[in-house]
Amino acid sequence: MKSPRRAVTAGALALGLAASLAACSAPAGDAADDQEYGSWEEVLEAADGQTVRLWMYGGDEQGNAYIDSELIPAAAEAGVTLERVPIADTPDALNRILSEVQAGETDGEVDLVWVNGNNFGTGKKAGAWECGWTEMLPNMELTDPADPLLQDDFGTPVDGCEAPWHKAQFTFAYNSETVTDVPSSMEELLEWARANPGRFTYPAPPDFTGSVFVRQVLYSVNGGYENVPLAFDQADFDEVTPALYEELTDLAPSLWREGATYPQDSNELNELFANGEVDFTMTYGPATLTELVANGTYPAGTKVVTFDEGTVGNASFLGLASTSGSKAGAMVVANIALSVEQQVAKALPDVWGQFTVLDLDQLSDEQRAEFDAVPSSPVVPAYDVLSENANPELASGWVSPIDEAWRQQVLAR
Amino acid sequence: MAMMVPYGQRVTPDDRTTGARGLMRPRPVDRTVRIVVAALLAVWFALPVVPLLLWMVADRWSFPAPLPTEWGFSGAASAVAQGAVPAFGRSLVLGLVVAAIATPLGAMAARALTKGSVPAPRLVSGILLAPLALPAFVAVMGLTVVLLRARVPGLVAVVLLLVAAAIPYTVYTMRVAYAAHDMAYEEEARTLGAGRRHVLWRVHLPLVAPGLARAAFLAFLVGWSDYVITVLVGGGTIITLPLLVAGSAAGVGNSAVVAVLSISAILPPLLLLLVLGRFGRRYPVSNLPGSGSPRSRSAKGFL
């Protein structure tokens, strides 16, 4: 007799909980935030009391910690409740926004997204992003309006649809305990791979990192990025890519497992490097290297190699969803994220180690001194060293054809 | 087997073995084989958990060391810092809510189908099982828009979809339970003057309790382990344990955190399995009219 009655109570309790949870999720306060703001003061006023959800890849522990311990408290001071939504991959956020766009939602659940590259380009075409709002942010004045990394995101004009957040540089890291003859160019790296069979590999495109690697080789075999037009054109493609696939096909037998298989994503390559199965890894987010060495995931002898001809660089942004119901709050958060205080905090290697998007020449002496005081990482060189001769990214129109041809010609060789 | 025992005599385990002498009796070789196979299976299932357990208490574990090179609880600390505790609670509530709704629905559908009171039973059971055939992602992509248009709040929508995803399991499990269920007990109770409600609580539910426990467990698992529906339909309003696990597992150097999160994700289902298993078996059988066989039969079948 007792048990069934208890079960009923539990069931009723659970249903009650469901109902109360549902009640919590109903939009509190005013819904849609689609009005135009005449001044920053109006934005600040409207933002007060809003809740902003920032969707970002949850695999970066330092990134998560930076948001939780630095950005969320700073937003709270401005009266904005910031919540972090950890996702496995950025397209999850894009898919949600696109569903909301399709449904005509104006008080959506996604406000800000950590985004760049293809996800930004695809989203822009589909109307996922709110545009023309970044010029309102007071802290945009601290950036360089002529900075090419902030004007175009993989060839897609930014058009004020996303606020700059930090810069990244494609970086190769190696284990200095096993690699003694350190290559100083892409060409030398590929030579090194041939001289040390089985000790080098790269993630299979269309993995983001593997794809960048292939484009970097494309620049190299064509004698530098200057010789590859940034905007996509089939005739250019036919002219510049045969040398690329010839090179990669020729390289394959010298790779890890004779190139019969490739790491599926950058994570797999990182694991191979962490386990000492290969001697090189590569990343578009060198900020994480310091911590990965410090916590013993990567070998203590991990060092960064810089190439004479430079590597590709890009910037990450905060995109504002067109369906957001807390646009004023999201703008306030994006502005705070661009402040000297937050950019310095984020640059500290033991916080996150991300390179600033601010233009140091526009800062006051005091502000510049704050950046100068950022301790250098024992693993990652400073941004000005790393980004020397930085190569621009090809337009995103290049990416799919290059990846597809790689699959047909190199993988299926 | 009971048929072999003379009328009026109680069946005890000893009688059964005597009754089963000859062909039915397990030979010693079979037994050894069975024990070895069981042991191998246990190792097969337990082995992957061992590195996870070790990673939980490892601060540093560099290749090729066979054991962690530095012990500590930074993984747990980091998991807690990322909100593992409230996420655990939300997952628990979500799983329980899904089980609480999907189990009675599944039971009612299964009973109606078993009794034959449903027109076009094949079509109906086909529809009920359909969510199994459809990849969750495909269904979710389309349904999110519909649910958004209908202005269904995120959490309600998540529960709705998870219940739909759990129904095939509860219906299937309860159909098995009702197939072995003897309606005569209920009719007997009715003839003896018991009211409908009384029959439901005192006869029907106790008899199908093990099946209900099994169905509820499977429904709980659906709510407990979902990622896609929670993210896309919930729209980040509810951050559950699977979200944290998927997020952490997508990065390098998170092994300790992922281990802590995964192990804590295994625990509730494991505990429930044990508790429900006991509950399914332990109900005071002697209280029932004509105590016995259908109950113990289904109780033994518990997963």
XYZ file of C-alpha atoms in Angstrom, chain B:
303
model
C 7.681 -26.579 -14.426
C 5.095 -26.152 -11.698
C 2.962 -28.664 -13.539
C 5.367 -31.415 -12.637
C 4.742 -30.843 -8.934
C 1.793 -32.727 -7.430
C -1.186 -30.587 -6.573
C -1.067 -28.882 -3.180
C 2.645 -29.274 -2.724
C 4.728 -26.130 -2.321
C 7.463 -25.465 -4.797
C 10.783 -24.912 -3.130
C 14.095 -24.388 -4.916
C 15.157 -27.899 -3.938
C 12.066 -29.448 -5.438
C 12.765 -27.609 -8.637
C 16.247 -28.957 -9.015
C 14.992 -32.429 -8.272
C 12.228 -31.927 -10.752
C 14.691 -30.722 -13.330
C 17.082 -33.624 -12.962
C 18.282 -35.127 -16.170
C 18.120 -32.948 -19.238
C 17.216 -29.724 -17.449
C 19.894 -29.850 -14.821
C 22.953 -27.721 -15.558
C 26.088 -29.765 -15.959
C 29.233 -28.634 -14.078
C 31.094 -27.835 -17.321
C 28.303 -25.550 -18.449
C 28.471 -23.828 -15.125
C 32.184 -23.162 -15.371
C 31.750 -21.832 -18.886
C 28.940 -19.617 -17.725
C 30.951 -18.258 -14.811
C 33.935 -17.571 -17.054
C 31.753 -15.843 -19.636
C 30.065 -13.783 -16.914
C 33.440 -12.806 -15.485
C 34.745 -11.832 -18.925
C 31.633 -9.769 -19.562
C 32.037 -8.058 -16.199
C 35.637 -7.176 -17.076
C 34.550 -6.052 -20.534
C 32.083 -3.608 -19.010
C 34.202 -2.543 -16.051
C 37.487 -2.021 -17.907
C 36.579 1.231 -19.673
C 35.476 2.649 -16.328
C 38.863 2.045 -14.694
C 40.772 4.812 -16.536
C 37.818 7.117 -15.894
C 37.981 6.378 -12.176
C 41.736 6.989 -12.199
C 41.373 10.241 -14.167
C 38.915 11.449 -11.527
C 41.705 11.611 -8.997
C 44.530 12.546 -11.358
C 45.925 16.057 -11.640
C 48.487 14.979 -14.166
C 48.727 11.827 -16.225
C 51.283 12.040 -18.978
C 51.835 9.381 -21.580
C 53.269 6.719 -21.238
C 52.963 6.443 -17.411
C 50.646 3.512 -16.553
C 49.239 5.376 -13.527
C 48.534 9.056 -12.899
C 51.771 10.930 -12.291
C 50.157 13.376 -9.871
C 47.115 12.684 -7.749
C 44.559 15.289 -6.764
C 41.045 16.564 -7.128
C 41.474 19.443 -9.579
C 39.157 17.672 -12.017
C 36.342 17.633 -9.473
C 37.073 21.227 -8.431
C 36.992 22.356 -12.041
C 33.772 20.434 -12.734
C 32.120 22.111 -9.742
C 33.439 25.509 -10.891
C 31.766 24.938 -14.264
C 28.429 24.384 -12.586
C 28.323 20.582 -12.428
C 26.269 20.515 -9.209
C 23.249 22.532 -10.382
C 23.507 20.849 -13.802
C 23.327 17.477 -12.056
C 20.209 18.587 -10.198
C 18.562 19.870 -13.398
C 19.310 16.610 -15.212
C 17.868 14.658 -12.314
C 14.630 16.666 -12.308
C 14.384 16.473 -16.095
C 14.843 12.686 -16.059
C 12.269 12.260 -13.295
C 9.720 14.507 -14.996
C 10.105 12.650 -18.297
C 9.747 9.304 -16.485
C 6.723 10.539 -14.517
C 4.880 11.524 -17.694
C 6.062 8.906 -20.181
C 5.539 5.876 -17.920
C 1.777 6.189 -17.259
C 1.189 7.225 -20.891
C 3.169 4.242 -22.132
C 1.362 1.922 -19.717
C -2.074 3.130 -20.770
C -1.242 2.803 -24.466
C 0.244 -0.656 -23.939
C -2.761 -1.838 -21.922
C -5.205 -0.605 -24.525
C -3.179 -2.268 -27.284
C -2.908 -5.546 -25.370
C -6.623 -5.603 -24.569
C -7.372 -5.102 -28.236
C -9.515 -2.041 -27.608
C -7.616 0.039 -30.169
C -8.676 0.262 -33.802
C -5.870 -0.430 -36.292
C -3.482 -1.607 -33.569
C -0.571 -2.172 -35.966
C -0.744 1.381 -37.261
C -1.032 2.795 -33.742
C 1.916 0.848 -32.392
C 3.861 1.799 -35.504
C 3.206 5.468 -34.790
C 4.114 5.008 -31.136
C 7.433 3.407 -32.066
C 8.174 5.908 -34.865
C 10.388 8.241 -32.812
C 12.903 5.375 -32.581
C 13.382 5.349 -36.350
C 13.803 9.097 -36.736
C 17.234 10.551 -35.939
C 16.718 12.986 -33.058
C 18.592 15.781 -34.827
C 16.363 15.689 -37.911
C 13.191 15.690 -35.847
C 14.457 18.481 -33.636
C 15.481 20.775 -36.492
C 11.938 20.777 -37.847
C 10.073 20.682 -34.575
C 11.992 23.562 -32.999
C 10.460 25.952 -35.519
C 6.967 24.540 -34.963
C 7.294 24.763 -31.193
C 8.699 28.288 -31.402
C 5.817 29.384 -33.643
C 3.352 27.862 -31.183
C 5.060 29.920 -28.459
C 5.658 26.849 -26.323
C 8.099 27.829 -23.558
C 11.506 26.189 -24.006
C 11.320 23.930 -20.973
C 7.838 22.662 -21.717
C 8.939 21.968 -25.284
C 11.974 20.034 -24.054
C 9.827 17.905 -21.756
C 7.269 17.328 -24.546
C 9.876 16.135 -27.018
C 11.743 14.014 -24.498
C 8.467 12.370 -23.460
C 7.794 11.626 -27.134
C 11.289 10.170 -27.410
C 10.731 8.039 -24.286
C 7.264 6.732 -25.218
C 8.496 3.986 -27.595
C 10.519 2.498 -24.750
C 7.743 2.676 -22.172
C 5.124 1.317 -24.590
C 7.337 -1.557 -25.640
C 8.308 -2.444 -22.068
C 4.731 -2.251 -20.840
C 3.449 -4.375 -23.726
C 5.841 -7.083 -22.621
C 4.624 -6.632 -19.040
C 0.944 -6.759 -20.031
C 1.509 -9.795 -22.233
C 2.518 -11.669 -19.101
C -0.218 -10.048 -17.047
C -3.260 -12.094 -16.081
C -6.374 -9.910 -16.321
C -8.264 -12.604 -14.354
C -6.894 -11.249 -11.073
C -8.601 -7.916 -11.676
C -11.832 -9.560 -12.746
C -11.662 -11.709 -9.641
C -11.238 -8.642 -7.427
C -14.129 -6.910 -9.177
C -16.387 -9.939 -8.591
C -15.374 -9.874 -4.969
C -16.718 -6.334 -4.758
C -13.624 -4.151 -5.088
C -14.145 -0.747 -6.694
C -12.291 0.312 -9.840
C -9.854 2.480 -7.953
C -9.295 -0.178 -5.342
C -8.552 -2.737 -8.042
C -6.119 -0.323 -9.712
C -4.150 0.391 -6.559
C -4.308 -2.978 -4.827
C -4.250 -5.434 -7.709
C -3.350 -3.971 -11.078
C -0.461 -1.663 -10.186
C 1.276 -4.073 -7.796
C 1.130 -6.749 -10.481
C 2.697 -4.604 -13.188
C 5.010 -2.716 -10.809
C 8.219 -4.365 -12.086
C 7.287 -3.504 -15.657
C 6.489 0.069 -14.634
C 9.836 0.299 -12.871
C 11.610 -0.887 -16.004
C 9.692 1.533 -18.228
C 10.276 4.446 -15.853
C 13.977 3.656 -15.754
C 14.284 3.753 -19.544
C 12.248 6.967 -19.727
C 14.467 8.492 -17.049
C 17.535 7.613 -19.138
C 16.086 9.454 -22.154
C 15.667 12.655 -20.146
C 18.896 12.168 -18.227
C 21.219 11.747 -21.204
C 19.850 14.011 -23.926
C 22.013 16.701 -25.550
C 20.473 17.686 -28.899
C 16.902 18.352 -27.748
C 18.042 20.155 -24.610
C 20.319 22.519 -26.555
C 18.255 23.238 -29.644
C 14.753 23.170 -28.218
C 15.625 24.337 -24.728
C 17.711 27.119 -26.208
C 20.171 27.164 -23.319
C 17.460 27.845 -20.732
C 18.367 24.604 -19.004
C 21.999 23.555 -18.745
C 22.139 19.871 -17.933
C 24.981 17.467 -17.258
C 25.172 16.158 -20.864
C 25.751 19.737 -22.052
C 28.707 20.093 -19.733
C 30.080 16.679 -20.720
C 29.774 17.386 -24.450
C 31.293 20.832 -24.060
C 34.262 19.623 -22.032
C 34.857 16.549 -24.163
C 35.175 18.796 -27.224
C 38.452 20.228 -25.911
C 41.904 18.830 -25.182
C 43.339 18.594 -21.650
C 39.954 18.166 -19.975
C 40.273 14.441 -19.245
C 39.938 14.836 -15.476
C 36.835 17.030 -15.755
C 35.243 14.765 -18.342
C 35.976 11.756 -16.116
C 34.344 13.381 -13.091
C 31.320 14.465 -15.128
C 30.922 11.090 -16.849
C 31.168 9.103 -13.649
C 28.617 11.352 -11.970
C 26.444 10.830 -15.038
C 26.631 7.045 -14.590
C 25.804 7.070 -10.888
C 22.083 7.979 -10.779
C 21.030 5.423 -13.430
C 23.122 2.811 -11.634
C 21.569 3.628 -8.264
C 18.082 3.694 -9.760
C 18.720 0.329 -11.355
C 19.589 -1.162 -7.990
C 16.746 0.533 -6.115
C 14.120 -0.266 -8.730
C 15.403 -3.805 -9.048
C 14.860 -4.327 -5.363
C 11.515 -2.525 -5.398
C 10.363 -4.686 -8.277
C 11.185 -7.881 -6.437
C 10.365 -6.937 -2.923
C 6.702 -6.040 -3.074
C 4.891 -8.148 -0.463
C 3.597 -10.822 -2.781
C 1.718 -12.604 -0.006
C -0.738 -9.680 0.192
C -2.046 -10.490 -3.224
C -4.940 -12.752 -3.930
C -3.558 -16.039 -5.232
C -0.013 -14.849 -4.677
C 2.586 -15.729 -7.081
C 3.688 -16.682 -10.438
C 3.092 -13.784 -12.849
C 4.777 -11.432 -10.431
C 7.872 -13.403 -9.709
C 8.190 -14.202 -13.383
C 8.337 -10.596 -14.460
C 10.400 -9.569 -11.453
C 13.141 -11.919 -12.535
C 13.123 -10.426 -15.973
C 14.155 -7.043 -14.676
C 16.690 -5.927 -17.245
